[in-house]
Amino acid sequence: MNAQAVETIARALHAITSIADTLTVPLVANLKSSDVKAGDYDVSSVVTEYFSENEASQILLGLQECGFYTKLYVGELEFITAILEGSFSNLPRPRKLVYNTSQSGTGAGRKSLIPAFCTLHNIPVCNSNAYVLSLARHKFHVSLILRALGLPATESWLFDEQGWLFDQKPPHELKLIAKACHESASIGLDHECIGELSYAYETSLARKVAALRQPFIVQRFIAGSEAEVPVIDLFGEAFSLDPVAMTLDGSPILGDRILDYDIVADDLGGFAMCTHLDQRTCEEMRETSKRVFRALGMTAIGRVDFRIGPDNRFFITDVATTPHLVRHSAFAFWFDQAGFRHADVLGAVVAANAQRLGWY
């Protein structure tokens, strides 16, 4: 366990308690039960990215447990209306910090609407700015940036409605995995996404591009295990927490298996500490995650995802600027293993932003 991170988080949680009674932290989120799914895909619904009623309650109760006042706004329109009509400014407490997870609609850039709108109205938000949020949701662009900086992102190619970008294709006999370029929560990811370059594979890709109305990133597939590294920025320094392994059937050794759409939608995957990896590999993944966090300009918190081969060689496969903080998440799992409460996850995120804003 990263002792320095544990100590720093404890110090930040202690500091935020001194101003908790001055803070309102509204939550802007989509709910699976709400009717905000206009333009949804026919398959792989975007609702996997939305909160259940229980998950929204976990966030709200966690914020309240930390001493913050909070209020739920369901979707962007409800929140924007509250700003424009003045009810938001009537919320109690002098300091307001918006925690946004909303991303109505489909396709690129949709999670950046609320941060951009809040910037226009001089309202601080948790996490990264609108540009970074949009950038991070283009998996191919992120891969190019990280590889250009010498970071170990997987080899990647782009396939869109015109075919391979600039006719650059992966080599034959290389195992591949294709992912929707602008999505998370494994939307569009199924067994057909894994294969080798062939006419049949390209035909399947073309169908997926048309169905999800966006390009697909095609990456070299890494057999082995999968891990997520949470990152939090406290007191001017980014701290990478210990890698958290993704598990299937209780095992962190996935081999050729992946956390596809059905597994993610039903929360069938689990979490474990990376005891199957040597200490040096875990430390190198933590250091790499800090570099990714800085390279992409993330703020407050983030997460870097890896696949690790049997030889312990690891590759960056994805990043998250607004990682899940509900109980079933890598962030919450690490906090639990470190001896913190679930509410402390929310407290630490608010503390990271409050410190950045000079509130303590």
Tab-separated table of C-alpha atoms in Angstrom:
chain	number	residue	atom	x	y	z
A	1	MET	CA	0.000	0.000	0.000
A	2	ASN	CA	1.338	3.456	-0.948
A	3	ALA	CA	1.997	4.804	2.567
A	4	GLN	CA	2.734	8.351	1.388
A	5	ALA	CA	-0.576	8.537	-0.467
A	6	VAL	CA	-2.469	7.184	2.560
A	7	GLU	CA	-0.867	9.799	4.817
A	8	THR	CA	-1.493	12.646	2.356
A	9	ILE	CA	-5.142	11.679	1.844
A	10	ALA	CA	-5.664	11.521	5.611
A	11	ARG	CA	-4.152	15.007	5.923
A	12	ALA	CA	-6.384	16.345	3.151
A	13	LEU	CA	-9.496	14.812	4.730
A	14	HIS	CA	-8.611	16.455	8.038
A	15	ALA	CA	-8.130	19.805	6.286
A	16	ILE	CA	-11.428	19.676	4.393
A	17	THR	CA	-13.385	19.141	7.616
A	18	SER	CA	-12.393	22.654	8.676
A	19	ILE	CA	-14.382	24.196	5.801
A	20	ALA	CA	-17.004	21.478	5.191
A	21	ASP	CA	-19.796	23.635	6.619
A	22	THR	CA	-19.048	26.312	3.987
A	23	LEU	CA	-19.391	23.935	1.036
A	24	THR	CA	-22.275	22.940	-1.215
A	25	VAL	CA	-21.384	20.152	-3.656
A	26	PRO	CA	-24.240	19.635	-6.146
A	27	LEU	CA	-24.232	16.409	-8.165
A	28	VAL	CA	-25.156	16.579	-11.861
A	29	ALA	CA	-25.784	13.070	-13.145
A	30	ASN	CA	-27.775	10.972	-15.559
A	31	LEU	CA	-29.964	8.280	-14.011
A	32	LYS	CA	-30.847	4.988	-15.633
A	33	SER	CA	-34.457	5.562	-14.577
A	34	SER	CA	-34.753	8.981	-16.208
A	35	ASP	CA	-35.869	9.632	-19.766
A	36	VAL	CA	-32.656	11.226	-21.057
A	37	LYS	CA	-31.600	8.660	-23.642
A	38	ALA	CA	-32.504	10.436	-26.897
A	39	GLY	CA	-30.472	9.111	-29.809
A	40	ASP	CA	-29.322	6.031	-27.885
A	41	TYR	CA	-27.698	3.202	-29.804
A	42	ASP	CA	-29.817	0.223	-30.839
A	43	VAL	CA	-27.251	-2.046	-29.167
A	44	SER	CA	-24.873	-1.321	-26.297
A	45	SER	CA	-27.048	1.334	-24.675
A	46	VAL	CA	-25.364	4.340	-23.080
A	47	VAL	CA	-27.311	3.661	-19.879
A	48	THR	CA	-24.348	1.583	-18.651
A	49	GLU	CA	-22.616	4.925	-18.070
A	50	TYR	CA	-25.517	6.282	-16.007
A	51	PHE	CA	-26.114	5.957	-12.268
A	52	SER	CA	-28.723	3.665	-10.823
A	53	GLU	CA	-30.826	5.220	-8.063
A	54	ASN	CA	-28.684	3.307	-5.559
A	55	GLU	CA	-25.418	4.600	-7.036
A	56	ALA	CA	-26.636	8.219	-7.005
A	57	SER	CA	-27.624	7.726	-3.358
A	58	GLN	CA	-24.130	6.422	-2.578
A	59	ILE	CA	-22.600	9.643	-3.906
A	60	LEU	CA	-25.116	11.942	-2.226
A	61	LEU	CA	-24.883	10.174	1.141
A	62	GLY	CA	-21.098	10.150	0.942
A	63	LEU	CA	-21.013	13.915	0.365
A	64	GLN	CA	-23.428	14.476	3.259
A	65	GLU	CA	-21.373	12.216	5.516
A	66	CYS	CA	-18.391	14.482	4.880
A	67	GLY	CA	-20.420	17.464	6.077
A	68	PHE	CA	-21.164	19.027	2.681
A	69	TYR	CA	-24.585	20.231	1.582
A	70	THR	CA	-25.599	18.579	-1.682
A	71	LYS	CA	-28.389	18.443	-4.237
A	72	LEU	CA	-29.018	16.164	-7.202
A	73	TYR	CA	-29.656	17.611	-10.666
A	74	VAL	CA	-30.769	14.911	-13.088
A	75	GLY	CA	-29.185	15.687	-16.431
A	76	GLU	CA	-27.679	18.805	-17.945
A	77	LEU	CA	-30.938	20.602	-18.717
A	78	GLU	CA	-32.167	20.525	-15.116
A	79	PHE	CA	-28.872	21.951	-13.902
A	80	ILE	CA	-28.591	24.600	-16.633
A	81	THR	CA	-32.176	25.701	-15.996
A	82	ALA	CA	-31.396	26.083	-12.289
A	83	ILE	CA	-28.473	28.373	-13.166
A	84	LEU	CA	-30.404	30.486	-15.648
A	85	GLU	CA	-33.504	30.825	-13.471
A	86	GLY	CA	-31.514	31.637	-10.330
A	87	SER	CA	-32.425	28.719	-8.040
A	88	PHE	CA	-28.835	27.421	-8.056
A	89	SER	CA	-27.524	30.651	-6.537
A	90	ASN	CA	-30.070	30.258	-3.736
A	91	LEU	CA	-28.526	27.003	-2.535
A	92	PRO	CA	-27.103	27.416	0.985
A	93	ARG	CA	-23.451	27.936	1.935
A	94	PRO	CA	-21.045	30.411	0.347
A	95	ARG	CA	-18.813	28.004	-1.606
A	96	LYS	CA	-20.236	25.841	-4.391
A	97	LEU	CA	-18.308	23.106	-6.192
A	98	VAL	CA	-20.122	21.110	-8.891
A	99	TYR	CA	-19.495	17.379	-9.192
A	100	ASN	CA	-20.523	16.423	-12.723
A	101	THR	CA	-20.871	12.954	-14.237
A	102	SER	CA	-23.589	13.779	-16.775
A	103	GLN	CA	-23.072	12.933	-20.441
A	104	SER	CA	-26.415	12.912	-22.181
A	105	GLY	CA	-26.601	11.836	-25.802
A	106	THR	CA	-23.964	9.942	-27.745
A	107	GLY	CA	-20.656	10.548	-29.462
A	108	ALA	CA	-17.735	12.887	-28.861
A	109	GLY	CA	-17.344	15.610	-26.258
A	110	ARG	CA	-20.645	15.233	-24.448
A	111	LYS	CA	-19.175	15.114	-20.946
A	112	SER	CA	-17.625	18.575	-21.447
A	113	LEU	CA	-20.932	20.508	-21.665
A	114	ILE	CA	-21.361	21.153	-17.931
A	115	PRO	CA	-17.701	22.101	-17.244
A	116	ALA	CA	-17.793	24.521	-20.203
A	117	PHE	CA	-21.103	25.995	-19.061
A	118	CYS	CA	-19.825	26.364	-15.487
A	119	THR	CA	-16.673	28.111	-16.717
A	120	LEU	CA	-18.898	30.596	-18.556
A	121	HIS	CA	-20.715	31.312	-15.271
A	122	ASN	CA	-17.577	31.268	-13.093
A	123	ILE	CA	-18.732	28.194	-11.138
A	124	PRO	CA	-15.942	25.790	-10.100
A	125	VAL	CA	-16.286	22.125	-10.994
A	126	CYS	CA	-14.558	18.998	-9.780
A	127	ASN	CA	-11.938	17.414	-12.006
A	128	SER	CA	-10.579	18.457	-15.375
A	129	ASN	CA	-11.640	21.272	-17.683
A	130	ALA	CA	-13.841	20.928	-20.752
A	131	TYR	CA	-10.922	20.609	-23.171
A	132	VAL	CA	-9.230	17.810	-21.241
A	133	LEU	CA	-12.541	15.970	-20.836
A	134	SER	CA	-13.150	16.088	-24.595
A	135	LEU	CA	-9.581	15.120	-25.434
A	136	ALA	CA	-9.631	12.127	-23.113
A	137	ARG	CA	-12.798	10.827	-24.767
A	138	HIS	CA	-10.982	10.436	-28.096
A	139	LYS	CA	-9.079	7.240	-27.460
A	140	PHE	CA	-7.039	7.416	-30.668
A	141	HIS	CA	-5.814	10.973	-30.091
A	142	VAL	CA	-4.837	10.099	-26.519
A	143	SER	CA	-2.908	7.082	-27.766
A	144	LEU	CA	-1.009	9.194	-30.304
A	145	ILE	CA	-0.088	11.820	-27.699
A	146	LEU	CA	1.110	9.288	-25.162
A	147	ARG	CA	3.152	7.301	-27.672
A	148	ALA	CA	4.707	10.527	-29.000
A	149	LEU	CA	5.845	11.263	-25.431
A	150	GLY	CA	7.424	7.832	-25.107
A	151	LEU	CA	4.758	6.411	-22.816
A	152	PRO	CA	3.742	2.765	-23.287
A	153	ALA	CA	0.336	3.133	-24.928
A	154	THR	CA	-0.706	0.194	-27.063
A	155	GLU	CA	-0.104	0.327	-30.798
A	156	SER	CA	-3.287	1.762	-32.306
A	157	TRP	CA	-5.006	2.374	-35.626
A	158	LEU	CA	-8.222	4.211	-36.520
A	159	PHE	CA	-11.085	2.760	-38.551
A	160	ASP	CA	-13.962	5.058	-39.556
A	161	GLU	CA	-16.705	5.220	-42.194
A	162	GLN	CA	-14.019	5.602	-44.894
A	163	GLY	CA	-11.972	2.662	-43.652
A	164	TRP	CA	-8.459	2.778	-42.216
A	165	LEU	CA	-7.173	6.307	-41.542
A	166	PHE	CA	-4.636	7.178	-44.270
A	167	ASP	CA	-4.753	3.489	-45.236
A	168	GLN	CA	-2.561	2.648	-42.243
A	169	LYS	CA	-3.477	-0.884	-41.137
A	170	PRO	CA	-2.235	-3.214	-38.448
A	171	PRO	CA	-0.057	-6.087	-39.655
A	172	HIS	CA	-1.581	-9.462	-40.427
A	173	GLU	CA	-1.516	-12.193	-37.772
A	174	LEU	CA	-1.500	-9.611	-34.952
A	175	LYS	CA	-4.291	-10.111	-32.419
A	176	LEU	CA	-6.438	-6.972	-32.251
A	177	ILE	CA	-9.188	-5.421	-30.147
A	178	ALA	CA	-11.509	-2.678	-31.434
A	179	LYS	CA	-13.225	-0.110	-29.198
A	180	ALA	CA	-15.671	2.719	-29.827
A	181	CYS	CA	-13.475	5.804	-29.948
A	182	HIS	CA	-15.676	8.139	-27.868
A	183	GLU	CA	-17.251	5.758	-25.366
A	184	SER	CA	-16.541	4.241	-21.971
A	185	ALA	CA	-18.146	1.460	-19.900
A	186	SER	CA	-17.315	-1.025	-22.706
A	187	ILE	CA	-20.072	0.337	-24.956
A	188	GLY	CA	-19.849	-1.512	-28.264
A	189	LEU	CA	-17.321	-4.018	-26.933
A	190	ASP	CA	-18.093	-7.688	-27.589
A	191	HIS	CA	-16.373	-10.875	-28.792
A	192	GLU	CA	-16.488	-9.688	-32.421
A	193	CYS	CA	-14.140	-6.826	-31.485
A	194	ILE	CA	-11.270	-9.284	-30.999
A	195	GLY	CA	-9.622	-10.851	-34.021
A	196	GLU	CA	-6.966	-10.500	-36.698
A	197	LEU	CA	-6.902	-8.317	-39.792
A	198	SER	CA	-9.115	-9.872	-42.443
A	199	TYR	CA	-11.991	-9.027	-44.740
A	200	ALA	CA	-14.452	-10.446	-42.178
A	201	TYR	CA	-12.923	-8.374	-39.357
A	202	GLU	CA	-13.069	-5.187	-41.432
A	203	THR	CA	-16.669	-5.912	-42.401
A	204	SER	CA	-17.585	-6.340	-38.733
A	205	LEU	CA	-15.789	-3.074	-37.911
A	206	ALA	CA	-17.702	-1.226	-40.623
A	207	ARG	CA	-21.002	-2.437	-39.148
A	208	LYS	CA	-19.982	-1.253	-35.678
A	209	VAL	CA	-18.852	2.134	-36.965
A	210	ALA	CA	-22.252	2.598	-38.628
A	211	ALA	CA	-24.210	1.348	-35.600
A	212	LEU	CA	-22.424	3.596	-33.081
A	213	ARG	CA	-21.955	6.513	-35.501
A	214	GLN	CA	-18.287	7.008	-34.633
A	215	PRO	CA	-14.809	5.728	-35.470
A	216	PHE	CA	-13.267	2.751	-33.705
A	217	ILE	CA	-9.772	2.580	-32.305
A	218	VAL	CA	-8.091	-0.741	-33.074
A	219	GLN	CA	-5.380	-1.713	-30.602
A	220	ARG	CA	-2.926	-4.549	-30.309
A	221	PHE	CA	-4.540	-7.015	-27.938
A	222	ILE	CA	-2.605	-7.786	-24.770
A	223	ALA	CA	-3.381	-11.154	-23.221
A	224	GLY	CA	-2.778	-11.372	-19.481
A	225	SER	CA	-4.288	-9.211	-16.755
A	226	GLU	CA	-5.916	-5.797	-16.480
A	227	ALA	CA	-5.452	-3.081	-13.867
A	228	GLU	CA	-6.605	0.458	-13.131
A	229	VAL	CA	-4.413	3.000	-11.360
A	230	PRO	CA	-6.284	5.828	-9.582
A	231	VAL	CA	-4.498	9.193	-9.416
A	232	ILE	CA	-5.305	12.076	-7.074
A	233	ASP	CA	-3.701	15.520	-6.989
A	234	LEU	CA	-3.226	16.806	-3.432
A	235	PHE	CA	-1.147	19.696	-2.097
A	236	GLY	CA	0.306	20.340	-5.548
A	237	GLU	CA	1.460	16.776	-6.189
A	238	ALA	CA	-0.174	13.942	-8.109
A	239	PHE	CA	-0.254	10.699	-6.149
A	240	SER	CA	-0.736	7.431	-7.981
A	241	LEU	CA	-2.472	4.911	-5.780
A	242	ASP	CA	-1.699	1.209	-5.979
A	243	PRO	CA	-2.849	-0.617	-9.129
A	244	VAL	CA	-6.205	-2.337	-8.713
A	245	ALA	CA	-6.659	-5.539	-10.697
A	246	MET	CA	-9.849	-6.281	-12.605
A	247	THR	CA	-11.115	-9.793	-11.881
A	248	LEU	CA	-13.457	-12.253	-13.566
A	249	ASP	CA	-14.777	-15.171	-11.550
A	250	GLY	CA	-12.557	-13.947	-8.735
A	251	SER	CA	-9.310	-14.229	-10.706
A	252	PRO	CA	-7.055	-11.358	-11.847
A	253	ILE	CA	-5.549	-13.587	-14.554
A	254	LEU	CA	-7.810	-12.841	-17.507
A	255	GLY	CA	-5.770	-14.337	-20.335
A	256	ASP	CA	-7.740	-13.601	-23.508
A	257	ARG	CA	-10.864	-12.562	-21.606
A	258	ILE	CA	-12.076	-8.957	-21.493
A	259	LEU	CA	-14.614	-6.954	-19.515
A	260	ASP	CA	-17.092	-6.644	-22.362
A	261	TYR	CA	-20.362	-4.700	-22.485
A	262	ASP	CA	-22.493	-7.406	-20.863
A	263	ILE	CA	-20.061	-7.908	-17.976
A	264	VAL	CA	-19.777	-4.168	-17.288
A	265	ALA	CA	-23.523	-3.561	-17.629
A	266	ASP	CA	-24.269	-6.208	-14.993
A	267	ASP	CA	-21.294	-5.359	-12.713
A	268	LEU	CA	-20.020	-8.936	-13.031
A	269	GLY	CA	-16.351	-7.963	-12.792
A	270	GLY	CA	-14.559	-7.542	-9.483
A	271	PHE	CA	-11.472	-5.943	-7.978
A	272	ALA	CA	-8.335	-7.132	-6.203
A	273	MET	CA	-4.956	-5.781	-5.218
A	274	CYS	CA	-2.279	-6.687	-7.776
A	275	THR	CA	-0.571	-9.353	-5.699
A	276	HIS	CA	-0.032	-11.375	-8.900
A	277	LEU	CA	2.401	-8.686	-10.125
A	278	ASP	CA	5.868	-7.986	-8.768
A	279	GLN	CA	6.487	-4.807	-6.790
A	280	ARG	CA	8.676	-3.240	-9.460
A	281	THR	CA	5.946	-3.562	-12.106
A	282	CYS	CA	3.383	-1.959	-9.786
A	283	GLU	CA	5.744	0.918	-8.988
A	284	GLU	CA	6.458	1.493	-12.679
A	285	MET	CA	2.729	1.533	-13.446
A	286	ARG	CA	2.199	4.100	-10.710
A	287	GLU	CA	4.986	6.308	-12.062
A	288	THR	CA	3.632	5.970	-15.615
A	289	SER	CA	0.159	6.960	-14.417
A	290	LYS	CA	1.514	10.157	-12.868
A	291	ARG	CA	3.178	11.026	-16.169
A	292	VAL	CA	-0.043	10.373	-18.094
A	293	PHE	CA	-1.971	12.561	-15.635
A	294	ARG	CA	0.425	15.448	-16.225
A	295	ALA	CA	0.790	14.907	-19.986
A	296	LEU	CA	-2.949	15.151	-20.580
A	297	GLY	CA	-3.464	18.070	-18.178
A	298	MET	CA	-5.807	16.249	-15.815
A	299	THR	CA	-6.957	18.005	-12.656
A	300	ALA	CA	-7.765	16.683	-9.169
A	301	ILE	CA	-8.390	13.018	-10.009
A	302	GLY	CA	-8.026	10.614	-12.889
A	303	ARG	CA	-7.444	6.977	-13.688
A	304	VAL	CA	-5.119	5.162	-16.072
A	305	ASP	CA	-5.992	1.679	-17.351
A	306	PHE	CA	-3.487	-0.996	-18.315
A	307	ARG	CA	-3.230	-4.487	-19.757
A	308	ILE	CA	-0.266	-6.466	-18.468
A	309	GLY	CA	1.258	-9.421	-20.286
A	310	PRO	CA	2.539	-12.617	-18.630
A	311	ASP	CA	6.070	-11.147	-18.809
A	312	ASN	CA	4.876	-8.193	-16.642
A	313	ARG	CA	5.265	-5.782	-19.563
A	314	PHE	CA	2.381	-3.294	-19.317
A	315	PHE	CA	0.564	-1.099	-21.835
A	316	ILE	CA	-1.778	1.887	-21.395
A	317	THR	CA	-5.166	1.066	-22.910
A	318	ASP	CA	-7.380	3.934	-21.732
A	319	VAL	CA	-7.694	6.918	-19.392
A	320	ALA	CA	-10.571	8.361	-17.364
A	321	THR	CA	-10.875	11.993	-16.286
A	322	THR	CA	-14.055	11.332	-14.286
A	323	PRO	CA	-13.528	7.849	-12.875
A	324	HIS	CA	-16.401	6.167	-11.065
A	325	LEU	CA	-16.427	6.769	-7.306
A	326	VAL	CA	-19.347	4.505	-6.391
A	327	ARG	CA	-18.715	1.511	-4.146
A	328	HIS	CA	-18.202	-0.776	-7.147
A	329	SER	CA	-15.148	1.043	-8.526
A	330	ALA	CA	-11.368	0.840	-8.421
A	331	PHE	CA	-11.156	4.121	-6.496
A	332	ALA	CA	-13.551	2.931	-3.790
A	333	PHE	CA	-11.846	-0.472	-3.614
A	334	TRP	CA	-8.441	1.110	-2.981
A	335	PHE	CA	-9.845	3.434	-0.298
A	336	ASP	CA	-11.474	0.450	1.414
A	337	GLN	CA	-8.237	-1.540	1.321
A	338	ALA	CA	-6.391	1.465	2.783
A	339	GLY	CA	-8.798	1.608	5.730
A	340	PHE	CA	-10.869	4.610	4.669
A	341	ARG	CA	-14.672	4.910	4.523
A	342	HIS	CA	-16.462	5.099	1.181
A	343	ALA	CA	-17.429	8.689	2.039
A	344	ASP	CA	-13.723	9.517	2.222
A	345	VAL	CA	-13.438	8.960	-1.527
A	346	LEU	CA	-15.811	11.893	-2.035
A	347	GLY	CA	-14.133	13.891	0.698
A	348	ALA	CA	-10.727	13.441	-0.929
A	349	VAL	CA	-12.019	14.562	-4.328
A	350	VAL	CA	-13.581	17.680	-2.827
A	351	ALA	CA	-10.390	18.290	-0.846
A	352	ALA	CA	-8.282	18.055	-4.007
A	353	ASN	CA	-10.424	20.684	-5.722
A	354	ALA	CA	-10.756	22.923	-2.666
A	355	GLN	CA	-6.980	22.981	-2.253
A	356	ARG	CA	-6.549	23.815	-5.968
A	357	LEU	CA	-9.014	26.707	-5.558
A	358	GLY	CA	-7.163	28.043	-2.518
A	359	TRP	CA	-10.040	27.417	-0.096
A	360	TYR	CA	-7.745	25.972	2.559
